[in-house]
PDB file of N, CA, C and O in Angstrom:
ATOM      1  N   MET A   1      47.379 -31.032  -8.993  1.00 52.00           N
ATOM      2  CA  MET A   1      46.235 -30.353  -9.574  1.00 52.00           C
ATOM      3  C   MET A   1      46.584 -29.897 -10.984  1.00 52.00           C
ATOM      4  O   MET A   1      47.694 -29.485 -11.259  1.00 52.00           O
ATOM      5  N   THR A   2      45.616 -29.926 -11.809  1.00 58.00           N
ATOM      6  CA  THR A   2      45.838 -29.495 -13.186  1.00 58.00           C
ATOM      7  C   THR A   2      45.592 -28.004 -13.304  1.00 58.00           C
ATOM      8  O   THR A   2      45.062 -27.354 -12.395  1.00 58.00           O
ATOM      9  N   GLU A   3      45.976 -27.452 -14.414  1.00 55.00           N
ATOM     10  CA  GLU A   3      45.773 -26.021 -14.667  1.00 55.00           C
ATOM     11  C   GLU A   3      44.283 -25.661 -14.688  1.00 55.00           C
ATOM     12  O   GLU A   3      43.893 -24.602 -14.249  1.00 55.00           O
ATOM     13  N   GLU A   4      43.477 -26.577 -15.180  1.00 55.00           N
ATOM     14  CA  GLU A   4      42.042 -26.312 -15.281  1.00 55.00           C
ATOM     15  C   GLU A   4      41.420 -26.138 -13.899  1.00 55.00           C
ATOM     16  O   GLU A   4      40.597 -25.253 -13.683  1.00 55.00           O
ATOM     17  N   ASN A   5      41.783 -26.958 -12.932  1.00 56.00           N
ATOM     18  CA  ASN A   5      41.257 -26.855 -11.575  1.00 56.00           C
ATOM     19  C   ASN A   5      41.688 -25.561 -10.899  1.00 56.00           C
ATOM     20  O   ASN A   5      40.949 -24.970 -10.127  1.00 56.00           O
ATOM     21  N   LYS A   6      42.912 -25.125 -11.174  1.00 56.00           N
ATOM     22  CA  LYS A   6      43.406 -23.888 -10.578  1.00 56.00           C
ATOM     23  C   LYS A   6      42.613 -22.682 -11.076  1.00 56.00           C
ATOM     24  O   LYS A   6      42.267 -21.799 -10.310  1.00 56.00           O
ATOM     25  N   THR A   7      42.306 -22.642 -12.350  1.00 53.00           N
ATOM     26  CA  THR A   7      41.551 -21.508 -12.881  1.00 53.00           C
ATOM     27  C   THR A   7      40.113 -21.541 -12.396  1.00 53.00           C
ATOM     28  O   THR A   7      39.506 -20.494 -12.192  1.00 53.00           O
ATOM     29  N   ASP A   8      39.535 -22.728 -12.193  1.00 54.00           N
ATOM     30  CA  ASP A   8      38.178 -22.821 -11.657  1.00 54.00           C
ATOM     31  C   ASP A   8      38.115 -22.247 -10.248  1.00 54.00           C
ATOM     32  O   ASP A   8      37.167 -21.559  -9.886  1.00 54.00           O
ATOM     33  N   LYS A   9      39.129 -22.538  -9.436  1.00 57.00           N
ATOM     34  CA  LYS A   9      39.132 -22.020  -8.070  1.00 57.00           C
ATOM     35  C   LYS A   9      39.270 -20.502  -8.058  1.00 57.00           C
ATOM     36  O   LYS A   9      38.677 -19.826  -7.239  1.00 57.00           O
ATOM     37  N   LYS A  10      40.057 -19.966  -8.964  1.00 58.00           N
ATOM     38  CA  LYS A  10      40.218 -18.512  -9.029  1.00 58.00           C
ATOM     39  C   LYS A  10      38.907 -17.842  -9.433  1.00 58.00           C
ATOM     40  O   LYS A  10      38.559 -16.789  -8.938  1.00 58.00           O
ATOM     41  N   ASN A  11      38.140 -18.442 -10.312  1.00 58.00           N
ATOM     42  CA  ASN A  11      36.870 -17.872 -10.762  1.00 58.00           C
ATOM     43  C   ASN A  11      35.799 -17.939  -9.684  1.00 58.00           C
ATOM     44  O   ASN A  11      34.875 -17.155  -9.672  1.00 58.00           O
ATOM     45  N   CYS A  12      35.889 -18.877  -8.756  1.00 64.00           N
ATOM     46  CA  CYS A  12      34.893 -19.003  -7.691  1.00 64.00           C
ATOM     47  C   CYS A  12      34.940 -17.831  -6.728  1.00 64.00           C
ATOM     48  O   CYS A  12      33.949 -17.519  -6.078  1.00 64.00           O
ATOM     49  N   GLY A  13      36.075 -17.187  -6.598  1.00 64.00           N
ATOM     50  CA  GLY A  13      36.200 -16.060  -5.678  1.00 64.00           C
ATOM     51  C   GLY A  13      35.253 -14.930  -6.042  1.00 64.00           C
ATOM     52  O   GLY A  13      34.603 -14.345  -5.193  1.00 64.00           O
ATOM     53  N   GLY A  14      35.144 -14.624  -7.300  1.00 72.00           N
ATOM     54  CA  GLY A  14      34.243 -13.571  -7.739  1.00 72.00           C
ATOM     55  C   GLY A  14      32.796 -13.956  -7.555  1.00 72.00           C
ATOM     56  O   GLY A  14      31.954 -13.129  -7.220  1.00 72.00           O
ATOM     57  N   LYS A  15      32.484 -15.224  -7.752  1.00 83.00           N
ATOM     58  CA  LYS A  15      31.108 -15.680  -7.580  1.00 83.00           C
ATOM     59  C   LYS A  15      30.683 -15.615  -6.125  1.00 83.00           C
ATOM     60  O   LYS A  15      29.550 -15.249  -5.820  1.00 83.00           O
ATOM     61  N   SER A  16      31.598 -15.958  -5.215  1.00 85.00           N
ATOM     62  CA  SER A  16      31.223 -15.929  -3.797  1.00 85.00           C
ATOM     63  C   SER A  16      30.990 -14.499  -3.322  1.00 85.00           C
ATOM     64  O   SER A  16      30.105 -14.252  -2.511  1.00 85.00           O
ATOM     65  N   LYS A  17      31.769 -13.570  -3.849  1.00 86.00           N
ATOM     66  CA  LYS A  17      31.553 -12.158  -3.488  1.00 86.00           C
ATOM     67  C   LYS A  17      30.209 -11.667  -4.004  1.00 86.00           C
ATOM     68  O   LYS A  17      29.496 -10.937  -3.322  1.00 86.00           O
ATOM     69  N   ALA A  18      29.876 -12.089  -5.223  1.00 87.00           N
ATOM     70  CA  ALA A  18      28.587 -11.684  -5.797  1.00 87.00           C
ATOM     71  C   ALA A  18      27.429 -12.282  -4.995  1.00 87.00           C
ATOM     72  O   ALA A  18      26.433 -11.610  -4.739  1.00 87.00           O
ATOM     73  N   MET A  19      27.562 -13.537  -4.602  1.00 91.00           N
ATOM     74  CA  MET A  19      26.501 -14.171  -3.812  1.00 91.00           C
ATOM     75  C   MET A  19      26.389 -13.534  -2.435  1.00 91.00           C
ATOM     76  O   MET A  19      25.285 -13.368  -1.903  1.00 91.00           O
ATOM     77  N   PHE A  20      27.521 -13.154  -1.852  1.00 91.00           N
ATOM     78  CA  PHE A  20      27.491 -12.467  -0.567  1.00 91.00           C
ATOM     79  C   PHE A  20      26.783 -11.125  -0.689  1.00 91.00           C
ATOM     80  O   PHE A  20      25.946 -10.767   0.138  1.00 91.00           O
ATOM     81  N   ALA A  21      27.090 -10.380  -1.742  1.00 92.00           N
ATOM     82  CA  ALA A  21      26.435  -9.091  -1.976  1.00 92.00           C
ATOM     83  C   ALA A  21      24.943  -9.289  -2.192  1.00 92.00           C
ATOM     84  O   ALA A  21      24.118  -8.513  -1.679  1.00 92.00           O
ATOM     85  N   TYR A  22      24.581 -10.323  -2.933  1.00 94.00           N
ATOM     86  CA  TYR A  22      23.165 -10.616  -3.165  1.00 94.00           C
ATOM     87  C   TYR A  22      22.446 -10.917  -1.849  1.00 94.00           C
ATOM     88  O   TYR A  22      21.335 -10.447  -1.617  1.00 94.00           O
ATOM     89  N   GLY A  23      23.080 -11.685  -0.985  1.00 94.00           N
ATOM     90  CA  GLY A  23      22.495 -11.997   0.321  1.00 94.00           C
ATOM     91  C   GLY A  23      22.298 -10.762   1.169  1.00 94.00           C
ATOM     92  O   GLY A  23      21.268 -10.597   1.828  1.00 94.00           O
ATOM     93  N   ILE A  24      23.281  -9.886   1.168  1.00 96.00           N
ATOM     94  CA  ILE A  24      23.165  -8.634   1.931  1.00 96.00           C
ATOM     95  C   ILE A  24      22.032  -7.775   1.388  1.00 96.00           C
ATOM     96  O   ILE A  24      21.244  -7.194   2.150  1.00 96.00           O
ATOM     97  N   ILE A  25      21.908  -7.700   0.081  1.00 96.00           N
ATOM     98  CA  ILE A  25      20.838  -6.907  -0.538  1.00 96.00           C
ATOM     99  C   ILE A  25      19.473  -7.500  -0.185  1.00 96.00           C
ATOM    100  O   ILE A  25      18.533  -6.766   0.150  1.00 96.00           O
ATOM    101  N   GLN A  26      19.352  -8.828  -0.238  1.00 97.00           N
ATOM    102  CA  GLN A  26      18.091  -9.487   0.125  1.00 97.00           C
ATOM    103  C   GLN A  26      17.732  -9.195   1.572  1.00 97.00           C
ATOM    104  O   GLN A  26      16.580  -8.886   1.890  1.00 97.00           O
ATOM    105  N   LEU A  27      18.703  -9.304   2.465  1.00 96.00           N
ATOM    106  CA  LEU A  27      18.463  -9.065   3.887  1.00 96.00           C
ATOM    107  C   LEU A  27      18.055  -7.622   4.136  1.00 96.00           C
ATOM    108  O   LEU A  27      17.102  -7.353   4.885  1.00 96.00           O
ATOM    109  N   SER A  28      18.740  -6.687   3.496  1.00 97.00           N
ATOM    110  CA  SER A  28      18.407  -5.280   3.716  1.00 97.00           C
ATOM    111  C   SER A  28      17.030  -4.940   3.149  1.00 97.00           C
ATOM    112  O   SER A  28      16.301  -4.147   3.745  1.00 97.00           O
ATOM    113  N   SER A  29      16.644  -5.545   2.040  1.00 97.00           N
ATOM    114  CA  SER A  29      15.304  -5.269   1.504  1.00 97.00           C
ATOM    115  C   SER A  29      14.231  -5.849   2.420  1.00 97.00           C
ATOM    116  O   SER A  29      13.157  -5.258   2.577  1.00 97.00           O
ATOM    117  N   SER A  30      14.514  -6.976   3.059  1.00 97.00           N
ATOM    118  CA  SER A  30      13.558  -7.540   4.016  1.00 97.00           C
ATOM    119  C   SER A  30      13.409  -6.632   5.233  1.00 97.00           C
ATOM    120  O   SER A  30      12.304  -6.447   5.746  1.00 97.00           O
ATOM    121  N   VAL A  31      14.514  -6.056   5.673  1.00 97.00           N
ATOM    122  CA  VAL A  31      14.461  -5.140   6.821  1.00 97.00           C
ATOM    123  C   VAL A  31      13.659  -3.893   6.462  1.00 97.00           C
ATOM    124  O   VAL A  31      12.826  -3.427   7.248  1.00 97.00           O
ATOM    125  N   VAL A  32      13.869  -3.362   5.273  1.00 97.00           N
ATOM    126  CA  VAL A  32      13.122  -2.175   4.834  1.00 97.00           C
ATOM    127  C   VAL A  32      11.630  -2.489   4.763  1.00 97.00           C
ATOM    128  O   VAL A  32      10.792  -1.687   5.191  1.00 97.00           O
ATOM    129  N   SER A  33      11.287  -3.665   4.262  1.00 97.00           N
ATOM    130  CA  SER A  33       9.877  -4.049   4.188  1.00 97.00           C
ATOM    131  C   SER A  33       9.259  -4.174   5.573  1.00 97.00           C
ATOM    132  O   SER A  33       8.121  -3.746   5.794  1.00 97.00           O
ATOM    133  N   ALA A  34      10.007  -4.737   6.508  1.00 97.00           N
ATOM    134  CA  ALA A  34       9.494  -4.880   7.870  1.00 97.00           C
ATOM    135  C   ALA A  34       9.269  -3.519   8.518  1.00 97.00           C
ATOM    136  O   ALA A  34       8.260  -3.303   9.200  1.00 97.00           O
ATOM    137  N   VAL A  35      10.179  -2.600   8.306  1.00 97.00           N
ATOM    138  CA  VAL A  35      10.024  -1.251   8.870  1.00 97.00           C
ATOM    139  C   VAL A  35       8.820  -0.548   8.255  1.00 97.00           C
ATOM    140  O   VAL A  35       8.044   0.122   8.952  1.00 97.00           O
ATOM    141  N   ALA A  36       8.625  -0.712   6.950  1.00 97.00           N
ATOM    142  CA  ALA A  36       7.477  -0.095   6.283  1.00 97.00           C
ATOM    143  C   ALA A  36       6.166  -0.659   6.809  1.00 97.00           C
ATOM    144  O   ALA A  36       5.209   0.085   7.056  1.00 97.00           O
ATOM    145  N   LEU A  37       6.115  -1.970   7.019  1.00 96.00           N
ATOM    146  CA  LEU A  37       4.895  -2.573   7.569  1.00 96.00           C
ATOM    147  C   LEU A  37       4.624  -2.097   8.989  1.00 96.00           C
ATOM    148  O   LEU A  37       3.474  -1.878   9.364  1.00 96.00           O
ATOM    149  N   ALA A  38       5.666  -1.923   9.780  1.00 94.00           N
ATOM    150  CA  ALA A  38       5.487  -1.409  11.137  1.00 94.00           C
ATOM    151  C   ALA A  38       4.954   0.029  11.105  1.00 94.00           C
ATOM    152  O   ALA A  38       4.082   0.390  11.900  1.00 94.00           O
ATOM    153  N   ALA A  39       5.454   0.833  10.188  1.00 94.00           N
ATOM    154  CA  ALA A  39       4.974   2.214  10.072  1.00 94.00           C
ATOM    155  C   ALA A  39       3.503   2.241   9.663  1.00 94.00           C
ATOM    156  O   ALA A  39       2.724   3.054  10.174  1.00 94.00           O
ATOM    157  N   ILE A  40       3.115   1.355   8.760  1.00 93.00           N
ATOM    158  CA  ILE A  40       1.708   1.284   8.351  1.00 93.00           C
ATOM    159  C   ILE A  40       0.832   0.873   9.520  1.00 93.00           C
ATOM    160  O   ILE A  40      -0.248   1.431   9.742  1.00 93.00           O
ATOM    161  N   ALA A  41       1.291  -0.097  10.311  1.00 90.00           N
ATOM    162  CA  ALA A  41       0.511  -0.547  11.465  1.00 90.00           C
ATOM    163  C   ALA A  41       0.341   0.577  12.482  1.00 90.00           C
ATOM    164  O   ALA A  41      -0.744   0.758  13.053  1.00 90.00           O
ATOM    165  N   LEU A  42       1.386   1.354  12.711  1.00 90.00           N
ATOM    166  CA  LEU A  42       1.274   2.471  13.657  1.00 90.00           C
ATOM    167  C   LEU A  42       0.330   3.554  13.137  1.00 90.00           C
ATOM    168  O   LEU A  42      -0.380   4.184  13.918  1.00 90.00           O
ATOM    169  N   SER A  43       0.306   3.765  11.836  1.00 90.00           N
ATOM    170  CA  SER A  43      -0.608   4.773  11.300  1.00 90.00           C
ATOM    171  C   SER A  43      -2.056   4.324  11.446  1.00 90.00           C
ATOM    172  O   SER A  43      -2.951   5.151  11.636  1.00 90.00           O
ATOM    173  N   PHE A  44      -2.313   3.005  11.382  1.00 89.00           N
ATOM    174  CA  PHE A  44      -3.666   2.513  11.604  1.00 89.00           C
ATOM    175  C   PHE A  44      -4.115   2.763  13.037  1.00 89.00           C
ATOM    176  O   PHE A  44      -5.289   3.024  13.285  1.00 89.00           O
ATOM    177  N   CYS A  45      -3.186   2.704  13.986  1.00 86.00           N
ATOM    178  CA  CYS A  45      -3.541   2.966  15.380  1.00 86.00           C
ATOM    179  C   CYS A  45      -4.003   4.409  15.557  1.00 86.00           C
ATOM    180  O   CYS A  45      -4.983   4.666  16.253  1.00 86.00           O
ATOM    181  N   SER A  46      -3.309   5.343  14.928  1.00 88.00           N
ATOM    182  CA  SER A  46      -3.710   6.740  15.051  1.00 88.00           C
ATOM    183  C   SER A  46      -5.033   7.004  14.331  1.00 88.00           C
ATOM    184  O   SER A  46      -5.845   7.808  14.790  1.00 88.00           O
ATOM    185  N   LEU A  47      -5.260   6.320  13.207  1.00 90.00           N
ATOM    186  CA  LEU A  47      -6.538   6.466  12.508  1.00 90.00           C
ATOM    187  C   LEU A  47      -7.689   5.944  13.364  1.00 90.00           C
ATOM    188  O   LEU A  47      -8.774   6.527  13.385  1.00 90.00           O
ATOM    189  N   LYS A  48      -7.445   4.857  14.068  1.00 90.00           N
ATOM    190  CA  LYS A  48      -8.476   4.289  14.937  1.00 90.00           C
ATOM    191  C   LYS A  48      -8.836   5.282  16.050  1.00 90.00           C
ATOM    192  O   LYS A  48     -10.017   5.477  16.357  1.00 90.00           O
ATOM    193  N   GLN A  49      -7.834   5.923  16.630  1.00 91.00           N
ATOM    194  CA  GLN A  49      -8.071   6.901  17.690  1.00 91.00           C
ATOM    195  C   GLN A  49      -8.847   8.098  17.141  1.00 91.00           C
ATOM    196  O   GLN A  49      -9.791   8.582  17.775  1.00 91.00           O
ATOM    197  N   GLU A  50      -8.458   8.576  15.952  1.00 92.00           N
ATOM    198  CA  GLU A  50      -9.149   9.715  15.347  1.00 92.00           C
ATOM    199  C   GLU A  50     -10.599   9.360  15.023  1.00 92.00           C
ATOM    200  O   GLU A  50     -11.512  10.170  15.230  1.00 92.00           O
ATOM    201  N   ASN A  51     -10.818   8.153  14.544  1.00 94.00           N
ATOM    202  CA  ASN A  51     -12.165   7.690  14.232  1.00 94.00           C
ATOM    203  C   ASN A  51     -13.028   7.639  15.489  1.00 94.00           C
ATOM    204  O   ASN A  51     -14.207   8.019  15.464  1.00 94.00           O
ATOM    205  N   LYS A  52     -12.455   7.182  16.579  1.00 95.00           N
ATOM    206  CA  LYS A  52     -13.188   7.097  17.846  1.00 95.00           C
ATOM    207  C   LYS A  52     -13.616   8.493  18.311  1.00 95.00           C
ATOM    208  O   LYS A  52     -14.770   8.700  18.716  1.00 95.00           O
ATOM    209  N   LEU A  53     -12.708   9.454  18.226  1.00 94.00           N
ATOM    210  CA  LEU A  53     -13.038  10.818  18.638  1.00 94.00           C
ATOM    211  C   LEU A  53     -14.112  11.430  17.740  1.00 94.00           C
ATOM    212  O   LEU A  53     -15.015  12.131  18.220  1.00 94.00           O
ATOM    213  N   PHE A  54     -14.032  11.154  16.441  1.00 95.00           N
ATOM    214  CA  PHE A  54     -15.031  11.679  15.512  1.00 95.00           C
ATOM    215  C   PHE A  54     -16.407  11.102  15.819  1.00 95.00           C
ATOM    216  O   PHE A  54     -17.410  11.829  15.847  1.00 95.00           O
ATOM    217  N   ASN A  55     -16.464   9.795  16.068  1.00 95.00           N
ATOM    218  CA  ASN A  55     -17.754   9.166  16.375  1.00 95.00           C
ATOM    219  C   ASN A  55     -18.338   9.705  17.677  1.00 95.00           C
ATOM    220  O   ASN A  55     -19.558   9.902  17.774  1.00 95.00           O
ATOM    221  N   GLU A  56     -17.481   9.959  18.664  1.00 95.00           N
ATOM    222  CA  GLU A  56     -17.969  10.547  19.914  1.00 95.00           C
ATOM    223  C   GLU A  56     -18.525  11.940  19.676  1.00 95.00           C
ATOM    224  O   GLU A  56     -19.554  12.305  20.257  1.00 95.00           O
ATOM    225  N   CYS A  57     -17.868  12.706  18.822  1.00 94.00           N
ATOM    226  CA  CYS A  57     -18.352  14.050  18.503  1.00 94.00           C
ATOM    227  C   CYS A  57     -19.717  13.982  17.836  1.00 94.00           C
ATOM    228  O   CYS A  57     -20.632  14.722  18.202  1.00 94.00           O
ATOM    229  N   VAL A  58     -19.866  13.082  16.863  1.00 94.00           N
ATOM    230  CA  VAL A  58     -21.142  12.955  16.145  1.00 94.00           C
ATOM    231  C   VAL A  58     -22.248  12.552  17.115  1.00 94.00           C
ATOM    232  O   VAL A  58     -23.353  13.115  17.088  1.00 94.00           O
ATOM    233  N   GLU A  59     -21.975  11.596  17.977  1.00 95.00           N
ATOM    234  CA  GLU A  59     -22.991  11.155  18.947  1.00 95.00           C
ATOM    235  C   GLU A  59     -23.383  12.281  19.894  1.00 95.00           C
ATOM    236  O   GLU A  59     -24.558  12.442  20.240  1.00 95.00           O
ATOM    237  N   GLU A  60     -22.405  13.078  20.306  1.00 94.00           N
ATOM    238  CA  GLU A  60     -22.696  14.186  21.218  1.00 94.00           C
ATOM    239  C   GLU A  60     -23.573  15.240  20.543  1.00 94.00           C
ATOM    240  O   GLU A  60     -24.525  15.744  21.145  1.00 94.00           O
ATOM    241  N   ILE A  61     -23.277  15.569  19.305  1.00 92.00           N
ATOM    242  CA  ILE A  61     -24.067  16.568  18.577  1.00 92.00           C
ATOM    243  C   ILE A  61     -25.465  16.028  18.292  1.00 92.00           C
ATOM    244  O   ILE A  61     -26.465  16.753  18.385  1.00 92.00           O
ATOM    245  N   GLN A  62     -25.568  14.726  17.979  1.00 94.00           N
ATOM    246  CA  GLN A  62     -26.879  14.134  17.737  1.00 94.00           C
ATOM    247  C   GLN A  62     -27.718  14.136  19.008  1.00 94.00           C
ATOM    248  O   GLN A  62     -28.942  14.263  18.943  1.00 94.00           O
ATOM    249  N   SER A  63     -27.084  14.028  20.160  1.00 95.00           N
ATOM    250  CA  SER A  63     -27.842  14.027  21.417  1.00 95.00           C
ATOM    251  C   SER A  63     -28.459  15.390  21.711  1.00 95.00           C
ATOM    252  O   SER A  63     -29.395  15.486  22.499  1.00 95.00           O
ATOM    253  N   THR A  64     -27.962  16.449  21.072  1.00 93.00           N
ATOM    254  CA  THR A  64     -28.550  17.777  21.254  1.00 93.00           C
ATOM    255  C   THR A  64     -29.780  17.975  20.378  1.00 93.00           C
ATOM    256  O   THR A  64     -30.419  19.025  20.457  1.00 93.00           O
ATOM    257  N   GLY A  65     -30.090  16.990  19.507  1.00 91.00           N
ATOM    258  CA  GLY A  65     -31.298  17.066  18.707  1.00 91.00           C
ATOM    259  C   GLY A  65     -31.063  17.338  17.241  1.00 91.00           C
ATOM    260  O   GLY A  65     -32.012  17.429  16.473  1.00 91.00           O
ATOM    261  N   LYS A  66     -29.813  17.457  16.817  1.00 92.00           N
ATOM    262  CA  LYS A  66     -29.534  17.688  15.391  1.00 92.00           C
ATOM    263  C   LYS A  66     -29.502  16.357  14.659  1.00 92.00           C
ATOM    264  O   LYS A  66     -29.229  15.317  15.241  1.00 92.00           O
ATOM    265  N   ASN A  67     -29.768  16.401  13.355  1.00 92.00           N
ATOM    266  CA  ASN A  67     -29.743  15.161  12.571  1.00 92.00           C
ATOM    267  C   ASN A  67     -28.294  14.759  12.241  1.00 92.00           C
ATOM    268  O   ASN A  67     -27.354  15.495  12.501  1.00 92.00           O
ATOM    269  N   SER A  68     -28.141  13.593  11.632  1.00 93.00           N
ATOM    270  CA  SER A  68     -26.809  13.027  11.384  1.00 93.00           C
ATOM    271  C   SER A  68     -25.962  13.895  10.461  1.00 93.00           C
ATOM    272  O   SER A  68     -24.771  14.094  10.704  1.00 93.00           O
ATOM    273  N   SER A  69     -26.566  14.407   9.401  1.00 93.00           N
ATOM    274  CA  SER A  69     -25.778  15.195   8.450  1.00 93.00           C
ATOM    275  C   SER A  69     -25.273  16.487   9.082  1.00 93.00           C
ATOM    276  O   SER A  69     -24.133  16.901   8.844  1.00 93.00           O
ATOM    277  N   ASP A  70     -26.102  17.133   9.913  1.00 92.00           N
ATOM    278  CA  ASP A  70     -25.652  18.341  10.601  1.00 92.00           C
ATOM    279  C   ASP A  70     -24.545  18.015  11.607  1.00 92.00           C
ATOM    280  O   ASP A  70     -23.586  18.782  11.772  1.00 92.00           O
ATOM    281  N   ALA A  71     -24.656  16.874  12.283  1.00 93.00           N
ATOM    282  CA  ALA A  71     -23.645  16.481  13.260  1.00 93.00           C
ATOM    283  C   ALA A  71     -22.304  16.208  12.573  1.00 93.00           C
ATOM    284  O   ALA A  71     -21.253  16.624  13.042  1.00 93.00           O
ATOM    285  N   VAL A  72     -22.352  15.507  11.432  1.00 93.00           N
ATOM    286  CA  VAL A  72     -21.125  15.202  10.707  1.00 93.00           C
ATOM    287  C   VAL A  72     -20.486  16.488  10.188  1.00 93.00           C
ATOM    288  O   VAL A  72     -19.272  16.676  10.289  1.00 93.00           O
ATOM    289  N   ARG A  73     -21.286  17.385   9.646  1.00 93.00           N
ATOM    290  CA  ARG A  73     -20.763  18.653   9.146  1.00 93.00           C
ATOM    291  C   ARG A  73     -20.116  19.439  10.272  1.00 93.00           C
ATOM    292  O   ARG A  73     -19.032  20.003  10.110  1.00 93.00           O
ATOM    293  N   PHE A  74     -20.751  19.485  11.452  1.00 93.00           N
ATOM    294  CA  PHE A  74     -20.197  20.208  12.591  1.00 93.00           C
ATOM    295  C   PHE A  74     -18.861  19.611  13.017  1.00 93.00           C
ATOM    296  O   PHE A  74     -17.903  20.323  13.254  1.00 93.00           O
ATOM    297  N   CYS A  75     -18.794  18.270  13.094  1.00 92.00           N
ATOM    298  CA  CYS A  75     -17.574  17.609  13.557  1.00 92.00           C
ATOM    299  C   CYS A  75     -16.437  17.710  12.539  1.00 92.00           C
ATOM    300  O   CYS A  75     -15.274  17.588  12.886  1.00 92.00           O
ATOM    301  N   ASN A  76     -16.766  17.949  11.266  1.00 92.00           N
ATOM    302  CA  ASN A  76     -15.742  18.143  10.244  1.00 92.00           C
ATOM    303  C   ASN A  76     -15.246  19.579  10.223  1.00 92.00           C
ATOM    304  O   ASN A  76     -14.376  19.915   9.434  1.00 92.00           O
ATOM    305  N   GLY A  77     -15.799  20.431  11.058  1.00 89.00           N
ATOM    306  CA  GLY A  77     -15.332  21.816  11.122  1.00 89.00           C
ATOM    307  C   GLY A  77     -16.312  22.825  10.592  1.00 89.00           C
ATOM    308  O   GLY A  77     -16.037  24.015  10.586  1.00 89.00           O
ATOM    309  N   GLY A  78     -17.473  22.376  10.136  1.00 79.00           N
ATOM    310  CA  GLY A  78     -18.486  23.300   9.643  1.00 79.00           C
ATOM    311  C   GLY A  78     -19.271  23.902  10.808  1.00 79.00           C
ATOM    312  O   GLY A  78     -19.089  23.560  11.965  1.00 79.00           O
ATOM    313  N   ASN A  79     -20.167  24.817  10.491  1.00 68.00           N
ATOM    314  CA  ASN A  79     -20.986  25.467  11.537  1.00 68.00           C
ATOM    315  C   ASN A  79     -22.314  24.821  11.683  1.00 68.00           C
ATOM    316  O   ASN A  79     -22.983  24.370  10.917  1.00 68.00           O
TER     317      ASN A  79
END
């Protein structure tokens, strides 16, 4: 082997470490993104449940003879 080939092999060691670090960073950012998307999906489930309860409240108040705006105000905490 010539001197030139030996120095090329020595320089590859640093490049492989950098590429390994880059791969780890890419993988960890993908994991963080997946966790964030899961958290968003779970928050939509709770919003759906809250929306269902609010609509039931409005329908119940409307069945007593009040109009829609009064029912919405009551269900939002007004009198």
